[in-house]
XYZ file of C-alpha atoms in Angstrom:
779
model
C 10.666 2.671 19.089
C 6.539 3.287 19.674
C 6.499 1.022 22.373
C 9.549 2.488 24.667
C 7.742 6.297 23.892
C 4.367 4.400 25.457
C 6.267 3.383 28.093
C 7.959 6.338 29.012
C 5.065 8.374 28.707
C 3.054 5.639 30.800
C 5.717 5.485 33.651
C 5.679 8.982 34.351
C 2.167 9.716 35.111
C 1.731 9.163 38.704
C 2.285 13.054 40.004
C -0.647 14.921 41.280
C -1.223 18.745 39.714
C 0.081 21.888 41.032
C 0.854 25.616 39.598
C 2.024 26.041 35.855
C 2.675 28.994 34.509
C 3.579 30.315 30.632
C 6.830 31.720 32.437
C 7.744 28.934 34.589
C 10.866 28.110 34.741
C 13.589 27.216 37.311
C 17.975 27.941 36.570
C 19.771 26.268 34.921
C 23.421 26.300 35.559
C 24.818 27.794 32.769
C 26.573 24.768 31.195
C 23.605 22.990 30.841
C 21.511 26.192 29.325
C 23.612 26.185 26.922
C 23.259 22.756 25.712
C 19.496 23.243 26.092
C 19.346 26.570 24.032
C 21.647 24.544 20.971
C 18.503 21.803 21.433
C 15.187 24.205 21.307
C 16.176 28.287 20.575
C 13.272 29.225 18.870
C 12.216 31.870 21.786
C 15.575 33.717 21.700
C 15.761 34.566 18.357
C 14.002 37.281 16.239
C 11.049 37.367 14.953
C 12.382 38.452 11.710
C 15.361 36.968 11.288
C 18.592 39.132 12.491
C 21.463 37.173 11.951
C 20.584 34.541 9.285
C 21.891 34.816 5.504
C 18.180 34.283 4.252
C 15.106 36.122 4.155
C 13.374 34.285 7.718
C 10.515 35.004 10.066
C 9.420 33.365 13.148
C 5.903 32.883 14.771
C 5.139 33.279 18.351
C 2.726 31.236 20.487
C 1.719 35.151 21.297
C 0.241 35.171 17.610
C -2.113 32.412 18.088
C -4.141 34.986 20.885
C -6.672 36.460 17.843
C -7.540 33.380 16.207
C -9.298 30.799 18.622
C -8.009 28.078 19.982
C -7.687 24.596 18.159
C -6.768 27.077 15.336
C -4.708 25.325 12.716
C -1.389 26.400 13.199
C -1.020 26.855 9.776
C -4.199 29.025 9.781
C -1.584 31.086 12.018
C 0.847 31.269 9.412
C -1.145 33.803 7.552
C -0.239 36.760 9.039
C 3.646 36.557 7.741
C 4.583 38.632 4.384
C 3.983 35.904 1.134
C 1.770 33.761 2.727
C -1.788 32.886 1.711
C -3.613 30.156 3.735
C -6.796 29.141 3.304
C -9.814 27.196 4.676
C -13.489 26.169 4.517
C -13.968 26.721 8.523
C -12.977 29.455 10.482
C -10.691 26.884 12.531
C -9.212 26.100 10.162
C -9.377 21.906 10.625
C -11.164 20.736 8.028
C -8.545 18.337 5.995
C -9.622 18.863 2.171
C -9.559 23.279 2.323
C -6.552 23.504 3.717
C -4.344 25.183 1.727
C -0.759 28.279 1.934
C 1.077 28.736 -1.023
C 4.607 31.355 -0.556
C 5.480 33.138 -3.592
C 4.315 31.691 -5.828
C 4.997 27.764 -4.640
C 1.665 26.189 -3.925
C 2.014 24.346 0.173
C 2.955 20.910 -1.883
C 6.099 22.553 -2.905
C 7.224 23.677 0.540
C 8.605 21.590 2.896
C 7.554 21.119 6.779
C 8.728 19.759 9.511
C 7.942 19.137 13.178
C 11.132 19.367 15.992
C 13.312 18.196 12.777
C 11.047 15.320 11.695
C 9.252 15.642 8.331
C 6.149 15.652 8.096
C 5.979 15.039 3.984
C 4.419 18.176 1.656
C 0.918 18.443 4.170
C -1.426 17.571 0.759
C -4.577 16.670 0.947
C -4.729 13.003 0.110
C -0.986 13.075 1.605
C 1.100 10.054 1.022
C 4.213 10.706 2.985
C 3.189 12.352 5.596
C 0.523 14.254 7.791
C -0.482 18.190 8.115
C 0.457 19.936 11.035
C -3.045 19.958 12.368
C -2.915 16.210 12.926
C 0.885 15.987 14.207
C 0.529 18.991 17.105
C -2.502 19.914 19.158
C -2.342 23.233 19.138
C -1.647 24.327 22.664
C 1.504 22.492 22.562
C 2.947 25.018 19.956
C 6.125 26.827 21.577
C 6.801 28.402 17.923
C 7.614 28.322 14.131
C 10.572 29.170 11.485
C 9.296 30.170 7.544
C 12.574 30.213 5.248
C 10.917 32.210 1.760
C 12.644 30.838 -0.437
C 15.994 29.133 0.239
C 15.107 26.915 3.333
C 17.181 25.301 5.667
C 20.308 22.261 4.022
C 19.368 19.726 6.093
C 15.702 20.010 5.643
C 14.315 16.537 5.704
C 12.074 17.495 2.984
C 11.665 16.606 -0.770
C 9.697 19.400 -1.848
C 11.213 22.217 -0.580
C 11.270 23.295 -3.731
C 10.132 27.174 -2.414
C 11.090 27.333 1.112
C 10.387 25.706 4.420
C 8.229 26.117 7.655
C 9.819 24.562 10.696
C 7.386 24.266 13.930
C 8.271 22.995 17.248
C 6.424 21.787 20.042
C 6.629 23.253 23.694
C 9.425 21.283 26.095
C 7.845 20.252 29.310
C 6.738 22.748 32.269
C 10.462 22.647 35.497
C 7.072 22.707 37.890
C 4.212 20.069 38.027
C 1.645 21.606 37.014
C -1.645 21.400 34.568
C -4.323 23.192 32.398
C -7.669 22.916 31.024
C -9.415 24.797 27.954
C -12.887 24.907 27.310
C -14.107 26.499 24.698
C -17.521 27.077 22.758
C -18.941 28.811 19.327
C -20.833 29.204 16.941
C -22.285 25.989 14.756
C -21.429 23.685 17.987
C -18.125 24.103 18.401
C -17.222 22.542 21.413
C -13.593 21.512 22.481
C -11.550 20.313 25.400
C -8.301 21.212 25.895
C -6.328 18.920 28.856
C -2.569 19.145 29.816
C -0.597 17.480 33.123
C 3.487 18.672 33.702
C 4.793 15.753 35.497
C 7.672 18.747 36.863
C 11.704 18.170 36.521
C 13.521 15.449 38.501
C 17.066 14.760 37.843
C 17.077 16.518 34.362
C 13.973 14.437 33.307
C 10.431 16.273 32.727
C 7.260 15.424 30.535
C 3.489 16.184 30.003
C 0.479 14.309 29.064
C -2.085 16.002 26.715
C -5.303 15.627 24.817
C -8.210 17.422 22.828
C -11.356 17.106 21.757
C -13.303 18.790 19.117
C -16.374 18.589 18.117
C -18.745 20.997 15.305
C -20.850 20.985 12.533
C -20.836 22.463 9.339
C -21.540 26.234 8.979
C -24.155 25.913 6.152
C -27.326 24.471 4.364
C -26.919 21.084 5.853
C -29.038 19.702 8.804
C -28.027 16.425 8.459
C -25.009 14.091 8.664
C -22.820 17.484 9.742
C -20.761 16.804 12.515
C -16.995 16.486 13.271
C -15.034 15.174 15.898
C -11.188 14.880 16.644
C -9.173 12.861 19.363
C -5.605 13.909 19.644
C -3.173 12.961 22.499
C 0.485 14.718 22.426
C 3.103 12.985 25.036
C 6.704 14.207 25.396
C 9.279 13.692 27.315
C 12.571 15.471 27.782
C 16.260 14.099 29.857
C 18.733 17.127 30.607
C 21.785 15.093 31.652
C 25.736 16.810 31.798
C 26.805 15.873 28.142
C 23.344 15.955 26.081
C 19.624 15.980 26.049
C 17.084 13.335 25.265
C 13.347 13.473 23.890
C 10.595 11.568 23.111
C 7.468 12.498 21.458
C 3.634 10.630 20.764
C 1.148 11.995 19.220
C -2.407 10.484 18.371
C -4.889 12.048 15.958
C -8.378 10.416 15.225
C -10.345 12.606 13.044
C -13.377 12.542 10.893
C -14.322 15.411 9.361
C -18.013 16.703 8.058
C -16.738 17.776 4.501
C -18.453 21.184 2.248
C -18.980 21.161 -1.068
C -16.778 22.096 -4.238
C -18.743 25.460 -5.744
C -18.437 26.870 -9.100
C -19.631 30.725 -10.625
C -21.792 29.272 -12.312
C -23.745 28.321 -9.253
C -23.233 31.485 -7.097
C -24.998 32.991 -10.811
C -28.196 30.555 -10.598
C -28.343 31.944 -7.013
C -27.751 28.705 -5.231
C -25.413 31.399 -2.961
C -22.523 30.759 -0.131
C -24.088 28.022 1.914
C -25.460 25.693 -0.873
C -24.703 22.214 0.854
C -26.813 19.717 -1.123
C -29.639 17.644 -0.442
C -29.134 16.409 2.898
C -31.667 15.376 4.450
C -34.212 14.905 1.013
C -32.810 11.785 -0.456
C -35.616 11.518 -3.356
C -34.346 14.931 -4.271
C -30.933 13.966 -4.314
C -31.921 10.493 -6.314
C -34.099 12.709 -8.745
C -30.941 14.815 -9.275
C -29.536 12.481 -10.464
C -31.848 10.633 -12.893
C -30.973 13.553 -14.210
C -27.228 12.327 -14.720
C -26.044 11.794 -17.984
C -24.877 8.000 -16.867
C -27.806 7.310 -15.386
C -29.927 9.657 -16.954
C -34.441 8.772 -17.054
C -36.159 11.669 -18.656
C -39.190 10.332 -17.014
C -37.581 10.286 -13.174
C -35.103 13.695 -13.792
C -35.969 16.587 -11.152
C -35.379 19.245 -13.510
C -37.263 21.616 -10.319
C -34.339 24.442 -9.134
C -31.646 26.232 -10.360
C -29.398 23.182 -9.016
C -28.322 21.072 -12.083
C -27.450 17.024 -11.258
C -23.355 17.592 -11.004
C -24.678 21.095 -8.277
C -24.404 18.458 -5.122
C -25.560 14.895 -3.974
C -26.712 13.728 -1.199
C -23.959 15.219 1.431
C -20.154 16.101 0.563
C -19.007 13.187 2.566
C -16.745 12.860 5.290
C -13.134 12.878 5.818
C -11.550 10.331 8.527
C -7.521 10.020 9.372
C -5.898 8.539 11.685
C -2.460 8.549 12.670
C -0.001 7.369 15.379
C 3.692 9.263 14.741
C 6.549 9.043 17.622
C 10.023 10.101 17.062
C 12.912 10.102 20.044
C 15.940 12.270 19.698
C 19.135 12.820 21.263
C 21.218 16.363 21.230
C 24.185 15.013 22.389
C 27.735 18.040 22.962
C 30.750 15.456 23.644
C 32.980 18.939 23.591
C 32.226 23.043 23.697
C 33.136 22.389 20.081
C 31.077 19.838 18.891
C 26.905 18.938 18.155
C 25.483 15.412 17.545
C 22.291 15.485 16.505
C 20.216 11.323 15.693
C 16.141 10.973 15.939
C 14.410 8.265 14.337
C 10.680 8.444 13.598
C 7.743 5.881 12.446
C 4.741 7.324 11.269
C 1.114 5.219 10.372
C -1.929 6.021 9.145
C -4.931 5.216 7.629
C -7.930 7.396 6.323
C -10.776 7.548 4.013
C -12.857 9.440 2.273
C -16.441 8.770 1.762
C -19.002 10.568 -0.603
C -21.998 9.691 -2.540
C -21.383 9.585 -6.265
C -24.191 9.945 -9.029
C -24.130 8.451 -12.590
C -23.727 4.472 -11.818
C -26.198 2.523 -10.661
C -26.636 0.712 -7.022
C -28.008 -2.709 -8.033
C -27.916 -2.629 -11.980
C -31.359 -4.127 -13.175
C -32.655 -5.078 -10.473
C -35.649 -3.570 -8.841
C -33.576 -1.835 -5.991
C -31.825 0.021 -8.767
C -31.121 3.806 -7.921
C -28.681 5.696 -9.545
C -26.557 6.946 -7.395
C -23.756 4.869 -5.513
C -21.473 5.181 -2.096
C -17.721 6.024 -2.752
C -14.698 4.818 -1.003
C -11.637 5.907 -0.770
C -8.392 4.273 0.952
C -5.268 5.669 2.149
C -2.158 4.167 4.303
C 0.721 5.729 4.921
C 3.876 3.394 7.000
C 7.648 4.904 7.679
C 10.293 5.352 9.153
C 13.008 7.101 8.937
C 16.827 8.086 10.820
C 18.254 11.077 10.832
C 22.063 12.004 12.393
C 23.999 14.939 11.444
C 27.162 17.024 13.423
C 28.573 19.857 13.993
C 31.836 21.382 14.834
C 33.038 25.007 15.993
C 36.644 26.029 14.986
C 37.882 29.166 14.552
C 35.765 31.359 12.790
C 33.765 27.935 11.359
C 31.104 26.065 12.092
C 31.214 22.695 9.859
C 28.051 20.919 9.710
C 27.053 17.846 7.564
C 24.325 14.894 7.657
C 22.152 12.326 5.874
C 18.446 11.660 6.055
C 16.927 7.876 5.229
C 13.185 6.919 4.756
C 11.293 4.288 3.747
C 7.619 4.769 3.493
C 4.968 2.312 1.611
C 2.154 3.790 0.948
C -1.245 3.124 -0.597
C -4.515 4.434 -2.350
C -7.582 2.602 -3.567
C -11.080 3.695 -4.123
C -14.109 1.295 -4.415
C -17.566 1.671 -5.049
C -20.982 0.024 -3.446
C -24.147 -0.184 -3.710
C -26.993 1.741 -1.335
C -31.196 1.581 -0.462
C -31.223 4.796 1.053
C -28.354 7.267 3.100
C -26.642 6.076 5.426
C -24.661 8.340 8.078
C -20.465 8.122 6.828
C -18.868 9.373 9.860
C -17.126 6.066 10.527
C -15.123 3.532 9.303
C -16.495 1.017 6.405
C -16.310 -2.574 7.380
C -18.269 -4.497 4.264
C -16.709 -5.534 1.214
C -17.440 -2.960 -1.585
C -19.002 -4.243 -4.105
C -17.327 -2.259 -6.950
C -13.249 -2.111 -7.267
C -11.751 0.844 -9.066
C -8.382 1.684 -8.585
C -6.040 0.561 -6.347
C -2.133 1.490 -6.061
C 0.752 0.605 -3.605
C 3.948 2.804 -3.978
C 7.088 1.983 -2.064
C 9.045 5.079 -1.729
C 12.896 5.301 -0.698
C 14.875 8.648 0.263
C 18.523 9.238 0.896
C 19.628 12.444 1.501
C 22.734 14.030 3.014
C 24.416 17.789 3.361
C 27.193 19.318 4.151
C 27.912 23.397 5.126
C 30.482 25.968 6.240
C 29.843 28.848 8.126
C 32.606 30.921 8.157
C 32.835 34.493 10.241
C 34.765 37.429 9.128
C 35.342 40.813 10.539
C 34.889 40.305 14.236
C 31.536 38.385 13.438
C 30.500 41.216 11.137
C 30.222 39.121 7.876
C 28.707 36.276 7.973
C 29.229 33.291 4.970
C 27.641 30.030 4.373
C 27.960 27.543 1.938
C 27.036 24.294 1.452
C 25.461 20.916 -0.780
C 22.884 19.215 0.158
C 22.578 15.727 -2.898
C 18.681 14.034 -2.819
C 18.372 10.629 -4.081
C 14.115 10.056 -3.931
C 12.799 6.384 -5.722
C 8.798 5.659 -5.770
C 7.506 1.903 -7.238
C 3.905 2.215 -7.782
C 2.272 -1.236 -8.490
C -1.349 -1.245 -9.902
C -3.356 -4.304 -7.022
C -6.484 -5.528 -7.636
C -8.179 -4.387 -4.782
C -10.842 -6.467 -2.645
C -14.031 -5.687 -3.600
C -16.504 -8.510 -4.533
C -16.030 -7.385 -7.902
C -12.159 -7.293 -8.746
C -10.422 -4.928 -10.319
C -9.729 -5.945 -13.682
C -6.411 -5.164 -15.107
C -7.103 -3.586 -18.080
C -9.413 -0.890 -16.143
C -8.637 2.307 -17.304
C -10.101 2.841 -14.088
C -7.435 1.385 -12.656
C -3.851 3.095 -11.519
C -0.412 2.652 -13.284
C 2.557 0.555 -12.410
C 5.872 2.192 -12.976
C 8.560 3.704 -11.243
C 9.881 7.555 -11.492
C 12.690 8.788 -9.407
C 14.832 12.521 -9.093
C 18.250 12.423 -8.184
C 21.377 15.056 -7.683
C 24.682 14.932 -6.819
C 24.822 18.392 -6.105
C 22.508 21.050 -4.867
C 24.238 24.558 -3.984
C 23.290 27.082 -1.450
C 24.868 30.134 -0.684
C 23.939 33.334 1.411
C 26.260 36.361 3.334
C 25.029 38.673 6.167
C 27.250 41.840 6.518
C 26.328 43.721 9.794
C 26.606 47.015 8.727
C 25.846 49.026 11.708
C 24.652 48.202 15.489
C 21.106 46.686 14.459
C 21.105 47.072 11.466
C 22.419 44.206 8.306
C 22.370 43.284 4.198
C 21.786 39.003 2.966
C 21.571 37.978 0.229
C 21.071 34.086 -0.647
C 20.981 31.771 -4.140
C 19.444 28.351 -3.968
C 18.996 25.263 -6.260
C 16.518 22.076 -4.872
C 14.367 20.050 -6.842
C 11.562 18.725 -6.045
C 9.923 14.147 -5.855
C 7.296 13.333 -8.247
C 4.086 13.602 -5.974
C 2.404 10.420 -5.437
C -0.921 9.217 -3.764
C -4.366 9.672 -5.290
C -4.940 12.685 -7.813
C -1.765 14.567 -6.783
C 1.328 13.084 -9.404
C 2.529 11.631 -12.837
C 1.732 7.619 -10.968
C -2.366 8.535 -10.439
C -3.332 7.737 -14.035
C -4.240 5.116 -16.142
C -1.017 3.192 -17.865
C -2.355 4.067 -20.797
C -2.055 7.259 -19.910
C 1.271 6.954 -18.170
C 2.546 4.704 -21.241
C 2.205 8.220 -23.367
C 3.162 10.731 -20.686
C 6.854 10.056 -21.753
C 9.494 11.538 -19.980
C 8.597 13.835 -17.151
C 11.229 15.437 -15.327
C 11.254 16.348 -11.428
C 9.979 20.220 -11.123
C 13.166 22.567 -9.709
C 13.693 26.109 -8.280
C 16.172 28.557 -8.844
C 15.710 30.936 -5.984
C 17.837 34.052 -5.170
C 17.595 36.563 -2.731
C 18.503 39.827 -0.676
C 17.159 42.060 1.983
C 17.656 44.455 4.559
C 16.904 43.954 8.608
C 16.851 46.980 11.201
C 16.087 46.348 15.176
C 16.789 49.811 16.936
C 14.819 50.234 20.188
C 10.675 49.858 19.490
C 11.754 48.848 16.211
C 12.189 45.776 13.859
C 12.105 45.496 10.035
C 12.917 43.750 7.083
C 13.043 44.425 3.156
C 13.553 41.664 1.060
C 13.432 41.166 -2.790
C 13.800 37.783 -4.590
C 13.150 36.187 -7.891
C 12.432 32.685 -8.881
C 12.939 30.316 -11.676
C 10.473 27.293 -11.908
C 11.235 24.950 -13.963
C 9.635 21.440 -15.225
C 6.258 22.897 -13.956
C 3.798 19.973 -13.730
C 0.288 21.120 -14.839
C -2.761 18.743 -13.980
C -5.947 18.394 -16.202
C -8.594 16.191 -15.929
C -11.673 17.297 -17.917
C -14.253 15.973 -16.113
C -15.856 17.278 -12.569
C -14.231 15.726 -9.711
C -17.248 14.718 -8.458
C -17.377 11.652 -11.376
C -16.479 8.593 -11.301
C -12.662 8.239 -13.482
C -13.484 6.643 -16.543
C -12.004 6.491 -19.641
C -12.856 9.860 -20.653
C -12.429 11.122 -16.944
C -8.617 10.967 -15.802
C -5.723 12.922 -14.887
C -3.250 13.767 -17.163
C 0.498 15.548 -16.228
C 1.998 18.242 -18.797
C 5.994 19.617 -18.857
C 4.774 23.339 -19.096
C 8.067 24.577 -19.007
C 8.805 27.456 -16.376
C 7.227 29.552 -13.768
C 8.887 32.891 -13.579
C 8.844 34.658 -10.067
C 9.787 37.730 -8.560
C 8.405 40.140 -6.018
C 9.466 42.136 -2.035
C 7.967 41.312 0.811
C 8.819 44.038 3.343
C 8.076 43.148 7.535
C 7.671 46.108 10.284
C 6.942 45.852 14.056
C 6.620 48.870 16.557
C 6.055 48.338 20.047
C 6.148 51.105 22.200
C 5.289 49.981 25.196
C 5.085 47.039 27.139
C 1.244 47.300 25.995
C 0.782 47.869 22.390
C 2.487 46.165 19.882
C 1.586 46.133 15.676
C 2.549 44.057 13.204
C 2.458 44.708 9.643
C 3.228 42.841 6.466
C 3.218 43.837 3.272
C 4.287 41.743 -0.379
C 3.795 42.088 -4.534
C 4.563 38.954 -6.439
C 3.915 38.273 -9.942
C 4.359 34.970 -10.973
C 3.855 34.015 -14.709
C 4.357 31.090 -16.688
C 7.210 30.953 -19.713
C 5.474 29.663 -22.012
C 2.605 28.092 -23.952
C 1.823 24.203 -24.172
C 0.015 21.875 -25.838
C -2.683 19.736 -24.977
C -4.781 17.100 -26.543
C -3.344 19.078 -30.290
C -4.720 22.310 -28.581
C -2.214 25.315 -28.057
C -2.885 27.062 -24.642
C -1.194 30.237 -24.459
C -0.552 30.612 -21.028
C 2.897 32.218 -22.351
C 2.905 35.788 -19.265
C -0.554 34.683 -17.764
C -0.142 35.135 -13.264
C 0.336 31.247 -11.509
C -2.981 29.886 -10.428
C -4.083 30.464 -7.419
C -1.395 33.326 -6.556
C -1.962 36.816 -5.557
C -0.100 38.824 -6.367
C -1.030 41.684 -3.264
C -1.065 40.842 0.295
C -1.141 42.993 2.831
C -1.833 42.117 7.343
C -1.783 44.004 10.180
C -2.111 42.379 14.054
C -2.754 44.671 16.734
C -1.818 42.948 20.164
C -2.745 45.236 22.867
C -2.388 44.429 27.257
C -3.507 46.753 29.667
C -3.459 44.638 33.617
C -5.766 41.818 33.203
C -7.534 42.835 29.829
C -5.554 41.754 26.726
C -7.270 42.620 23.278
C -6.015 41.313 19.698
C -7.188 42.723 16.255
C -6.341 40.659 12.777
C -6.659 42.037 9.118
C -5.516 40.284 5.909
C -5.787 41.465 2.802
C -5.521 38.860 -0.036
C -5.426 40.140 -3.847
C -6.504 38.827 -7.238
C -6.858 34.926 -7.528
C -6.860 33.041 -10.799
C -8.349 29.107 -11.227
C -7.837 28.577 -15.387
C -4.418 28.796 -16.905
C -5.452 31.139 -19.203
C -6.437 33.787 -16.635
C -10.124 33.875 -17.596
C -12.053 33.384 -14.723
C -10.594 34.489 -10.975
C -11.946 36.054 -7.966
C -11.523 40.065 -6.818
C -9.189 41.245 -4.110
C -10.937 40.884 -0.328
C -10.331 41.829 3.393
C -10.778 39.925 6.206
C -10.541 40.758 9.768
C -10.465 38.345 13.356
C -10.881 40.261 16.725
C -10.431 38.977 20.262
C -10.527 40.079 23.591
C -10.199 39.266 27.425
C -9.670 39.484 30.959
C -7.138 37.566 33.039
C -8.701 37.135 36.487
C -5.489 36.070 38.221
C -5.402 33.209 41.142
C -9.183 31.900 41.857
C -9.089 29.807 44.775
C -6.976 26.761 43.682
C -6.246 27.397 40.679
C -3.442 29.758 39.516
C -4.658 31.177 36.727
C -7.431 31.604 35.082
C -8.640 33.596 31.623
C -11.184 34.211 30.316
C -11.703 34.922 26.278
C -13.883 35.922 23.235
C -12.944 35.321 19.483
C -15.081 36.699 16.904
C -13.467 35.538 13.293
C -14.675 37.150 10.213
C -15.665 40.389 11.955
C -17.009 41.754 9.112
C -18.648 38.878 7.590
C -17.174 39.377 4.506
C -18.154 35.971 1.547
C -15.718 34.961 -0.786
C -14.123 31.939 -2.589
C -11.236 30.673 0.468
C -9.361 28.233 -1.328
C -9.038 26.655 -4.687
C -8.979 22.979 -6.092
C -5.397 22.654 -7.204
C -6.978 19.060 -9.005
C -9.743 20.735 -10.735
C -7.945 23.748 -12.353
C -8.527 24.180 -16.154
C -6.927 26.334 -19.389
C -10.336 28.651 -19.276
C -13.939 27.833 -18.162
C -15.499 30.847 -19.930
C -19.312 29.010 -18.755
C -17.816 29.090 -15.071
C -19.133 25.920 -14.499
C -15.494 24.352 -12.746
C -16.617 23.662 -9.079
C -13.216 24.316 -7.650
C -13.770 26.761 -4.393
C -14.684 26.589 -1.577
C -16.698 29.070 0.323
C -15.647 30.951 3.084
C -16.801 30.627 6.159
C -19.757 33.452 7.261
C -18.581 35.110 10.743
C -18.357 32.861 14.451
C -18.212 33.556 17.948
C -15.825 31.250 20.055
C -16.104 31.875 23.928
C -13.061 30.086 25.744
C -11.915 29.710 29.176
C -7.855 28.947 30.549
C -7.524 27.630 33.838
C -4.024 26.745 34.695
C -3.230 25.019 38.443
């Protein structure tokens, strides 16, 4: 399949560039237009989900304009009700710091797709997919559908306890054309995007596009601080009389300098939001490492300054990810009443995480001995899958059913290597490491089927959805000896476990109803049950533990949810609004606890353990209000209230942790977003504000951060046709307009029962105010 898609892309790279615009199109025949709408229809539906039997919000391409080109699509979602999207950088592209929560569910308990293809659970240290950043260049974005709480039954996901996010890529333009976007920004941000569209020839069209981005860290680290991303997207579409074939290819190569997680203690000691470790001062990093318990040398320990040995290393390391992603899809319309969809896909990922660690000696017992090592964590994913579904319309019913199968082999391993001095960590490491820490391979097999009937009554005034799905997932983990000068001993307490997990359910029901009470007004209600497969990969799930812990964790059960929601929508004249209320029960909630800081090496006393702490109860309300008084002005608002609390206490190492009634970690109760978009002639501007309420990072709520508000501003001028160009636009973006400093994302693997001294390294600082300028030229 990889060779087929690339052959199509290369075979069509022969045309020259002419004019293309966002609205460029050629009239279809009625039959062709209808088939195209069935295959891709996001642009034709309501942003508040009118007509749906569940709570649905949609993101448009124009919603990107308030943020700089290249901003993560996940971060753009932050304006929607109930969404809390955070990252350490303004563009939301730093992989380790991307977090998302929705209605009391973390981002790893949602489902993600691109053009119907599964993206996994979008976790850092991923094992079954990749982030939308690496799957799609933001300029090729066509829209997104957020189903808050109850996702589409046919969504290929094993993690969608709390909803789904369905991203769509743009189709090729029908007229040959090209586009180049060049961006400049604070902290050496540079970005170039280019796209070429062939235009349509006998129903066939395609585009080839690429982006290259470079930037430096914004914190106090002046060396080894560069990040680079190179990405390619290609898409080909062939529309013919009775169907459509679509091929998509994505390659992504990223190397990201990383930021330190911070603690409240650091802020209290005066290290500040911009703390960046010791680079370029190697000797100070060594002096602080001699203060570590594992490498303590009182004579060489550097006790000067407000920082301690645990506050930092030479740098926070580097994130490397290489991805290749392909799909081939067919939508077939053998009759006016039957639709068939088939899709095959393949994804390969090779990742590395490079870090400095103190507390372990390089070259121990020799004159070259140093109290710091280089740590390398490796990741691989090799997954292939297929989706087949069919729909049949007859009388007043729409029956749809389908199956999804995926086979995935993933791995996670960690090694330590001796060092004699500072080095650049931005490229893959080819040398054989000195010490093996852990190595584990996991084989995943996923099978899921669904069946749904949509029935319309009372001249389409009433719509009822009834359906079921049946997921069956297994993961078989195997501990490996690794590849190092000193291989991993089978009895090592650092080594991960061998074992098998499964999550299966014969029938998971879903029900929805929507009733049109008047023109432009409707009410809806939905109910659904879901289960999630146990997570995998390093630090994420219950197989990422030692064999001894695995053997004593007991019979862990898959997490499950029960969601009930109801709401009202209205679209009349310049106003579109919706309100939804929900009640969710989240059972078999797994809490992760590691007694040591994440910067310390895994060892006998430093390892993950997972606890089933019972349930979480969530209830809340979401409001959306959109006012478009003129063609020149649009005002979007969303507000939400959520209360998610633990339903019981739990016992950890013989100690009762009093979590009953406590607010779930990283779950703000109040969110409010507003965005104003204005155009006047050639001028345009957007202003977005987002308030995020108080969040806790301890299970007993003794530590957290208060609410904060952030504003982003953009504006520009459209010069129209200039010389050989058909359109030239200049835009300016200011992120974090008020230069508000706050705790952006939390590290869920570092959550603790309590943190009385504020020493948990659990949050990233927000980026300061930054400026960006972009020139967009279309041919």
